[in-house]
mmCIF file of C-alpha atoms in Angstrom:
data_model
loop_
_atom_site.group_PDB
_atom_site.id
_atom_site.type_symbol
_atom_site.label_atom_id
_atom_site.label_comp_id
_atom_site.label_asym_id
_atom_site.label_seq_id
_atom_site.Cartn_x
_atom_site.Cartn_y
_atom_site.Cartn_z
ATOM 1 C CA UNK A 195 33.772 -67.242 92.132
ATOM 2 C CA UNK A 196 36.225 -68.304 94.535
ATOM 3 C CA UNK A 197 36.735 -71.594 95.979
ATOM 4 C CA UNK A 198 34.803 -72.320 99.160
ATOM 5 C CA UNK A 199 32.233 -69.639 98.534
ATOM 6 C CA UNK A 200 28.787 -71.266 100.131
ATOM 7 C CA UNK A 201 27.483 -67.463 100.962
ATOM 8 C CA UNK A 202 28.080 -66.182 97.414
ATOM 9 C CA UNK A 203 26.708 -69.076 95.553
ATOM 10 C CA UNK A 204 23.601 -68.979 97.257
ATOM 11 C CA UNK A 205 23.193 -65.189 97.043
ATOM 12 C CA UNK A 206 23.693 -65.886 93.438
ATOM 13 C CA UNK A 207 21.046 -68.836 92.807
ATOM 14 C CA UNK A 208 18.803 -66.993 94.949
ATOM 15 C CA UNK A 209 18.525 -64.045 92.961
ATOM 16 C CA UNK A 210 18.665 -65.677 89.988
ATOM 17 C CA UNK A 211 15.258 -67.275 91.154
ATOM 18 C CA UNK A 212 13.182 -63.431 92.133
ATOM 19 C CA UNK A 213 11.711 -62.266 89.385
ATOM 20 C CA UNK A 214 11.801 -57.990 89.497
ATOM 21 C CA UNK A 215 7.904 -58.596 89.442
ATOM 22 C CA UNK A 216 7.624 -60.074 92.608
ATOM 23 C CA UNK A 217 9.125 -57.681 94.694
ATOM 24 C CA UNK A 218 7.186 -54.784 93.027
ATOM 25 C CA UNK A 219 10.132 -53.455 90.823
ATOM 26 C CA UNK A 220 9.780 -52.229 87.462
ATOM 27 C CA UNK A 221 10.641 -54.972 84.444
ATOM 28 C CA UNK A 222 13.640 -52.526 83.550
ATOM 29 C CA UNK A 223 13.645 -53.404 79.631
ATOM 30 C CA UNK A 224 15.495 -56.291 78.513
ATOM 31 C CA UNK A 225 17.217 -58.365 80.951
ATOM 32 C CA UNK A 226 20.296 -60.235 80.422
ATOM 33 C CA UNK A 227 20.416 -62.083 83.701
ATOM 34 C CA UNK A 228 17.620 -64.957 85.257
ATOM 35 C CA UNK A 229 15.754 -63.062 88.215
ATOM 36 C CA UNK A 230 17.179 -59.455 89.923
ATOM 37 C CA UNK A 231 20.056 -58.312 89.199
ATOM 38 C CA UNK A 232 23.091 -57.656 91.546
ATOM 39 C CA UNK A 233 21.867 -53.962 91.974
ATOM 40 C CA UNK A 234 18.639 -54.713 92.489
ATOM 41 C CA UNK A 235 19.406 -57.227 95.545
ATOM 42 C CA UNK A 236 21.716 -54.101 96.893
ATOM 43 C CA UNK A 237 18.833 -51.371 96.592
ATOM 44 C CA UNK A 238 16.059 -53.680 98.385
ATOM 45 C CA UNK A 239 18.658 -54.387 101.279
ATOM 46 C CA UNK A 240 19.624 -51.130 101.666
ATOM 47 C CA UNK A 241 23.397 -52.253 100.666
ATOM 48 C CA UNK A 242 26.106 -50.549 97.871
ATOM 49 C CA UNK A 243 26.114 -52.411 94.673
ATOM 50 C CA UNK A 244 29.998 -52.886 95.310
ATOM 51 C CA UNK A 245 29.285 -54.492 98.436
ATOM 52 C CA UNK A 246 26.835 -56.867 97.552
ATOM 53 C CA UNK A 247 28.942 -57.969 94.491
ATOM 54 C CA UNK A 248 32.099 -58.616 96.709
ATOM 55 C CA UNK A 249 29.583 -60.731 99.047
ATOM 56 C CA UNK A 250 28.550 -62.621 95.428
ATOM 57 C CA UNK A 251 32.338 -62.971 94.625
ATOM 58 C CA UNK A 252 33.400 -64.172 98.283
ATOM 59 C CA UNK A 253 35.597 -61.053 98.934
ATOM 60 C CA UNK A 254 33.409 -59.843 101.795
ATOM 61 C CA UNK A 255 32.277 -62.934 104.205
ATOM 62 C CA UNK A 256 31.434 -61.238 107.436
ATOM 63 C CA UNK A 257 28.125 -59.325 106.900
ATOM 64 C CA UNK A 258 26.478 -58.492 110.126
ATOM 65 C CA UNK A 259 23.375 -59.734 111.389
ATOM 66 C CA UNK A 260 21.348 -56.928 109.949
ATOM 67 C CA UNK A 261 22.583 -56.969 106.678
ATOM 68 C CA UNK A 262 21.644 -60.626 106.221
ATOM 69 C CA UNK A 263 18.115 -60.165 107.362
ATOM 70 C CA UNK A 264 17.885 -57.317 105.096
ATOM 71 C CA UNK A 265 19.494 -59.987 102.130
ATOM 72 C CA UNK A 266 16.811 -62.242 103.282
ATOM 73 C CA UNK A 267 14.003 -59.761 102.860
ATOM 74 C CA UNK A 268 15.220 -58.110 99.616
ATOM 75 C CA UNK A 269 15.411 -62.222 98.245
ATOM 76 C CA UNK A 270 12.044 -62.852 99.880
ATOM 77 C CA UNK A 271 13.688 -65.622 101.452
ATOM 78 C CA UNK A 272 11.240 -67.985 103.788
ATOM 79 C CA UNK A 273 12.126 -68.910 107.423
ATOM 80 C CA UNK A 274 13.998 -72.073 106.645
ATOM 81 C CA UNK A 275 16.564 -70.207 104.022
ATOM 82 C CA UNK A 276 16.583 -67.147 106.303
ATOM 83 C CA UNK A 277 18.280 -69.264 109.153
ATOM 84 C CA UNK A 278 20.321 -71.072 106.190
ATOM 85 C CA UNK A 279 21.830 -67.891 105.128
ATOM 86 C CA UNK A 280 22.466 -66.920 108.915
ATOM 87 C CA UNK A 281 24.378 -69.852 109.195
ATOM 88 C CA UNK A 282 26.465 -69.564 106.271
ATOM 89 C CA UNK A 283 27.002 -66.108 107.128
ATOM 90 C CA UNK A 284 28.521 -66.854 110.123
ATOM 91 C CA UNK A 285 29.514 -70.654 110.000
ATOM 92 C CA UNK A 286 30.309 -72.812 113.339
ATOM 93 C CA UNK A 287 34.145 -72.330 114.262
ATOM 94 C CA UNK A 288 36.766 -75.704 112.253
ATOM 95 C CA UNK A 289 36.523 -78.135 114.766
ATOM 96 C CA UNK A 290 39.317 -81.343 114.654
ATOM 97 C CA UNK A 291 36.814 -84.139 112.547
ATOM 98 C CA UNK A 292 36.939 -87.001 114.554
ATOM 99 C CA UNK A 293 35.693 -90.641 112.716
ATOM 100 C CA UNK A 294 31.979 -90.454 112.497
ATOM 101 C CA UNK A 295 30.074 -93.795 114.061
ATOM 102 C CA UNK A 296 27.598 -95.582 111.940
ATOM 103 C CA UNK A 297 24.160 -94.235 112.531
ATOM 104 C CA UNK A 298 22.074 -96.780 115.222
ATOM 105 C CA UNK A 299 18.881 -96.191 116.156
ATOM 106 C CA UNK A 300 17.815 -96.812 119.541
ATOM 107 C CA UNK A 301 16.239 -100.012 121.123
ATOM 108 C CA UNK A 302 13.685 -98.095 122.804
ATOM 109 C CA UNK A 303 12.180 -96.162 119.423
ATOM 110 C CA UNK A 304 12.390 -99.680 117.180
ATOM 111 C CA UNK A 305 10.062 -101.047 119.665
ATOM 112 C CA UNK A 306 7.611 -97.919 119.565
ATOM 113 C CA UNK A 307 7.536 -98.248 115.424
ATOM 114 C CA UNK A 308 7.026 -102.245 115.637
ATOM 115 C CA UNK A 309 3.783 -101.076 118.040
ATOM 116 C CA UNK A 310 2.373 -99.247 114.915
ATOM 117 C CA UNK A 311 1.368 -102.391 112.509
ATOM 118 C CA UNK A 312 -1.002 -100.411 110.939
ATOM 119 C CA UNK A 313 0.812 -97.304 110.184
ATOM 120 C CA UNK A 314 4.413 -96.930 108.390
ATOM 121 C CA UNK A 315 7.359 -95.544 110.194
ATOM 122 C CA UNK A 316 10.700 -94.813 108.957
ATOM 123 C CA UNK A 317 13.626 -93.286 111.021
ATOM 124 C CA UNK A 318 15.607 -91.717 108.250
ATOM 125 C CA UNK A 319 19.633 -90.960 108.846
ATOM 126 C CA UNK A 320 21.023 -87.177 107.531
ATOM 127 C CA UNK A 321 21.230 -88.322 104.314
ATOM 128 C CA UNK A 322 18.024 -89.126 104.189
ATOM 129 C CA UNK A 323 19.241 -92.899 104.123
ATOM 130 C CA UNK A 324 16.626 -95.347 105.796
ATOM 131 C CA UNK A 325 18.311 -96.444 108.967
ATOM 132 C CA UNK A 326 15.171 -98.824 110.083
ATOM 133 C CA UNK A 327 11.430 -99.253 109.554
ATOM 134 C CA UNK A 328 8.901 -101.098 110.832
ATOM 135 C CA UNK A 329 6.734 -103.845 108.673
ATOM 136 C CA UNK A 330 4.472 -101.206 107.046
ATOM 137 C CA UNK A 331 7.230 -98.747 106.290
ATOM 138 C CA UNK A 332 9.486 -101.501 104.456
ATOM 139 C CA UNK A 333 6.227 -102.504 102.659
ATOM 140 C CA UNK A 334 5.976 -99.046 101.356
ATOM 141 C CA UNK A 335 9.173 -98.419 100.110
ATOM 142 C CA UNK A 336 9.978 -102.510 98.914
ATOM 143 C CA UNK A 337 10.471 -103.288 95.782
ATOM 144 C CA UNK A 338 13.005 -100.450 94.403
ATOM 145 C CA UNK A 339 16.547 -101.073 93.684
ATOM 146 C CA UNK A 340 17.215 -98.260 96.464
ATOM 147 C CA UNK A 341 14.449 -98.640 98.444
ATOM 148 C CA UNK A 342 16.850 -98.401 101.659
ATOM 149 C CA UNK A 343 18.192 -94.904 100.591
ATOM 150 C CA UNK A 344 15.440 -92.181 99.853
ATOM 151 C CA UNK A 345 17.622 -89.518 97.828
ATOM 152 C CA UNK A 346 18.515 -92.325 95.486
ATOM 153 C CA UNK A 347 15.175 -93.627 95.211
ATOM 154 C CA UNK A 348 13.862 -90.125 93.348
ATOM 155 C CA UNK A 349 16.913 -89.783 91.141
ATOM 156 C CA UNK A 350 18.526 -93.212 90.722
ATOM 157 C CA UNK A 351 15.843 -95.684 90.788
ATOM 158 C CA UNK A 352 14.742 -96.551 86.886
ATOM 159 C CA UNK A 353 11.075 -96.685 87.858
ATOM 160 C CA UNK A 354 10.855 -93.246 90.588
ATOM 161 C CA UNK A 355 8.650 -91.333 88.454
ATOM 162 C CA UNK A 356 6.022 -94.329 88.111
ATOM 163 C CA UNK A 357 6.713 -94.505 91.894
ATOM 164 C CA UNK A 358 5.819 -90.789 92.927
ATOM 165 C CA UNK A 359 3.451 -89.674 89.993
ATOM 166 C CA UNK A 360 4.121 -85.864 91.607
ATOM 167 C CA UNK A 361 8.070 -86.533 91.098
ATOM 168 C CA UNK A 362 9.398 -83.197 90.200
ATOM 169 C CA UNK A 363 7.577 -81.666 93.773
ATOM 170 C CA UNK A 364 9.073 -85.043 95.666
ATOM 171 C CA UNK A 365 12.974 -84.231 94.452
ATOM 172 C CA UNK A 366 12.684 -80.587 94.884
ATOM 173 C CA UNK A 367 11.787 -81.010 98.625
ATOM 174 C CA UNK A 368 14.251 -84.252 98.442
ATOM 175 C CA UNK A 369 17.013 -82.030 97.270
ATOM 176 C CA UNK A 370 15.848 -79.149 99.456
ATOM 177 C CA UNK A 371 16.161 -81.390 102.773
ATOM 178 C CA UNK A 372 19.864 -82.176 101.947
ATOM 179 C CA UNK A 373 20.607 -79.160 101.373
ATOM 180 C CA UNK A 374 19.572 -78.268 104.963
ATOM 181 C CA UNK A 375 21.444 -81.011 106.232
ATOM 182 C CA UNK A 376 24.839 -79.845 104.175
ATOM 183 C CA UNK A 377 24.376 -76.186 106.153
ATOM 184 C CA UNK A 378 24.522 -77.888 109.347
ATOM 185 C CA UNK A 379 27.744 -80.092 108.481
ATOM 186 C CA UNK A 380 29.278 -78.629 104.860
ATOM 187 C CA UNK A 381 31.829 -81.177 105.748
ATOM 188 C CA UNK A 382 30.356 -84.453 106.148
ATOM 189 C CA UNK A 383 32.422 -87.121 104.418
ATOM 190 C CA UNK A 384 28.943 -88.979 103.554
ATOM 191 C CA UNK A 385 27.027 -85.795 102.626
ATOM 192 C CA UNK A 386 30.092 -84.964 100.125
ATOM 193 C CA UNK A 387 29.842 -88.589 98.746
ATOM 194 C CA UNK A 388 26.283 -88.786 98.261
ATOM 195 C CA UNK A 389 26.675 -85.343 96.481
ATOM 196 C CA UNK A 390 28.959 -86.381 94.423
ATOM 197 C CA UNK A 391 27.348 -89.724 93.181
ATOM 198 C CA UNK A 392 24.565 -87.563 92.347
ATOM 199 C CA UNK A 393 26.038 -84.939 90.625
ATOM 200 C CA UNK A 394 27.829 -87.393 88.435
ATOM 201 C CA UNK A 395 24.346 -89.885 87.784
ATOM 202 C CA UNK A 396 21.586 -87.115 87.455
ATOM 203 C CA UNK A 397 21.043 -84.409 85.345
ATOM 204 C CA UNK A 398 17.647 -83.843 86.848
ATOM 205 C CA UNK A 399 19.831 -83.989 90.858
ATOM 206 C CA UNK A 400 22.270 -81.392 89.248
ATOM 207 C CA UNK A 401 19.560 -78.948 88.433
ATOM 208 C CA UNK A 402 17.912 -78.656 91.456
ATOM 209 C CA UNK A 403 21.444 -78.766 93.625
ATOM 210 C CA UNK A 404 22.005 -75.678 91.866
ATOM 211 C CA UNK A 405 18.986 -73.666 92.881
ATOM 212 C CA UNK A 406 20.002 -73.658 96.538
ATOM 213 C CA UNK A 407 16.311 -74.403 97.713
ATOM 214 C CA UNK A 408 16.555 -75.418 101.379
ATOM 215 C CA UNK A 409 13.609 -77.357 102.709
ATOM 216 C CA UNK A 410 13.562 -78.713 106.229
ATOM 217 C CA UNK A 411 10.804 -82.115 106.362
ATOM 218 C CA UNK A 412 8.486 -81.477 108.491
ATOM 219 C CA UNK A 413 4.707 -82.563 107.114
ATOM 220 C CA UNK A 414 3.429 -82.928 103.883
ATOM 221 C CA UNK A 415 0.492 -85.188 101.874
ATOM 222 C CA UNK A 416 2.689 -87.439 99.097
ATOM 223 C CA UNK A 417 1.132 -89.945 96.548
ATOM 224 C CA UNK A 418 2.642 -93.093 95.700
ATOM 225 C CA UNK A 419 1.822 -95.578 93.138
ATOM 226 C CA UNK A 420 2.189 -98.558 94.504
ATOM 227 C CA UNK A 421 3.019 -102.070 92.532
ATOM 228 C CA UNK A 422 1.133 -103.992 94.733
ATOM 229 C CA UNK A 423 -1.744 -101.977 96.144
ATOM 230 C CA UNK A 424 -1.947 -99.010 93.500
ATOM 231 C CA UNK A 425 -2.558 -95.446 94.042
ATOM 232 C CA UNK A 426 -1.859 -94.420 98.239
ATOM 233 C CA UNK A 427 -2.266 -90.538 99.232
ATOM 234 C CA UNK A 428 -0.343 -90.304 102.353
ATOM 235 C CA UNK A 429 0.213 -87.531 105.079
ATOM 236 C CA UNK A 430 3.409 -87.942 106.787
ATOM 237 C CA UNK A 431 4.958 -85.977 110.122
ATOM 238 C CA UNK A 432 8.750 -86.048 110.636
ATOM 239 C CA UNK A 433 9.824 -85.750 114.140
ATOM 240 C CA UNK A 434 13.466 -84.951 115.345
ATOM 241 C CA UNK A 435 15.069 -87.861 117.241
ATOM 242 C CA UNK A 436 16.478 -85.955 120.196
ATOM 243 C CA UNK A 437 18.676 -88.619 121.054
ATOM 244 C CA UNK A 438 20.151 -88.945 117.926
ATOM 245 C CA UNK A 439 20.919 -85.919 116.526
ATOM 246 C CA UNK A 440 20.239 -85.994 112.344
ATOM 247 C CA UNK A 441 17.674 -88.787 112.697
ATOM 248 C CA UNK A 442 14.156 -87.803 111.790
ATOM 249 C CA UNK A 443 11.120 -90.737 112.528
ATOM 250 C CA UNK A 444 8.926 -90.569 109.356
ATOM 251 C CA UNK A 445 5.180 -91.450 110.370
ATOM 252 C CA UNK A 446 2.572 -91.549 107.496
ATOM 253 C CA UNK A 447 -1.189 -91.914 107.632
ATOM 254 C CA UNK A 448 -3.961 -92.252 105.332
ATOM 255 C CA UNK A 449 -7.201 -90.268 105.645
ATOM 256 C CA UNK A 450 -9.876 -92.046 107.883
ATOM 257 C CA UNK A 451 -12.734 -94.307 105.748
ATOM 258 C CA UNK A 452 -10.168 -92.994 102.002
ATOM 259 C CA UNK A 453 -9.541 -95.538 99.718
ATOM 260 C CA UNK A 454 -6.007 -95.163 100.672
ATOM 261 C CA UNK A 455 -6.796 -96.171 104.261
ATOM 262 C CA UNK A 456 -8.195 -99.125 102.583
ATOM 263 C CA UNK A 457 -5.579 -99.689 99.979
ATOM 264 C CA UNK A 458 -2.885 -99.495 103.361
ATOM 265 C CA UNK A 459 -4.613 -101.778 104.760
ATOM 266 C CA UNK A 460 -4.462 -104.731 102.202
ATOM 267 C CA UNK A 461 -0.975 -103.922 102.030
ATOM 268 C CA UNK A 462 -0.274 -104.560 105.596
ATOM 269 C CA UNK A 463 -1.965 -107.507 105.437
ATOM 270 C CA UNK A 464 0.321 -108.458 102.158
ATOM 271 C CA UNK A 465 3.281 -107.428 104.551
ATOM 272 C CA UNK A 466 2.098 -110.137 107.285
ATOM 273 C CA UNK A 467 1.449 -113.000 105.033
#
């Protein structure tokens, strides 16, 4: 692979991730490669093998608009790693960098999360760092030796897995929303350094960088166990902050009259005393 070769490499982990099965092709005898092979990604998008492989290799980095939906297809690619591979294919123009300003979060939005006491908030930065959170939120989260920074939570913190007892689905979709954020700004100087701490501290982070999964937050139901209140199952929606673009507001809620509506409870109450 060449240097600088986003497209290729996540043609590459992509395929190596289909199995022949799932697209309806034949097992083809013994297989020396993970997932389809190069040919096989070139015959369901209607490309030449020679093509696809200088796409792999970063000798070809202009497909057309066509040929990446038909990539897409032929990977059975979902809607949030379609547009990832559209943007890759056909990345934003160099732009002169100019000094990034610290993330702030408005005024106006710390005041709407401090009017939810009975319902944790978190607006999160784009990488996934906690920029603020109201009483409940921080009560969620406390406790952790990076309970201010999510990513390192999952794969730094000693006690994460006792923390999310489904941790392997919490740091693929962890990884899998920094990955979306790196396709929107490859070049962020805090993306790269967050990367790289990873990288170098977790085996486990390394893995699932590799697989290319993108995953943009947008709702899901995540268990904690919590050291003060115990076992919480949680629905959360993240929301875009239009005003601040790369901030998403976290909101989670418990399921009317559960015992994790209870168990939120008593730990708001912990949070006020």
């Amino acid at each position: 692979m060449v240097k600088d070769n986003a497209l290729g490499e996540f043609l590459r982990a992509r395929r190596e991730q289909v199995g022949p099965a799932e697209l309806g092709l034949p097992p083809g005898g013994s297989r020396r490669v993970a997932g389809l092979r190069r040919e096989e990604v070139a015959l369901l998008a209607g490309v030449s093998t020679d093509y696809y492989v200088r796409l792999e290799q970063g000798r070809e980095r202009n497909p057309s608009a066509q040929v990446v939906d038909a990539l897409a297809r032929g990977l059975a690619l979902d809607e949030d790693a379609s547009a990832h591979l559209h943007r890759l294919a056909r990345p934003a123009p160099g732009r002169r960098r100019r000094a990034r300003r610290p993330e702030r979060v408005s005024p106006n939005l710390l005041r709407l999360m401090d009017g939810w006491p009975d319902t944790p908030a978190l607006v999160l930065g784009r990488c996934l760092d906690v920029l603020a959170h109201n009483a409940l939120g921080q009560a969620l989260f406390a406790g952790h030796a990076h309970s201010g920074d999510l990513i390192r939570l999952v794969f730094l913190d000693p006690d994460a897995r006792e923390f999310y007892p489904e941790w392997e689905r919490v740091a693929v979709n962890t990884v899998g929303g920094l990955r979306a954020a790196a396709g929107l700004d490859p070049d962020d100087p805090q993306l790269i350094d967050t990367v790289g701490e990873l990288s170098v501290k977790s085996a486990d982070f390394r893995r699932l960088w590799a697989r290319h999964d993108i995953r943009q937050k947008t709702h899901e139901t995540k268990r904690f166990r919590h050291r003060l209140v115990g076992e919480l199952e949680l629905s959360y929606e993240a929301l875009t902050v239009n005003s601040a673009p790369g901030q998403q507001l976290i909101v989670y809620q418990a399921e009317p009259g559960s015992p994790s509506e209870a168990a939120l409870a008593l730990l708001g109450s912990l949070a006020a005393s």
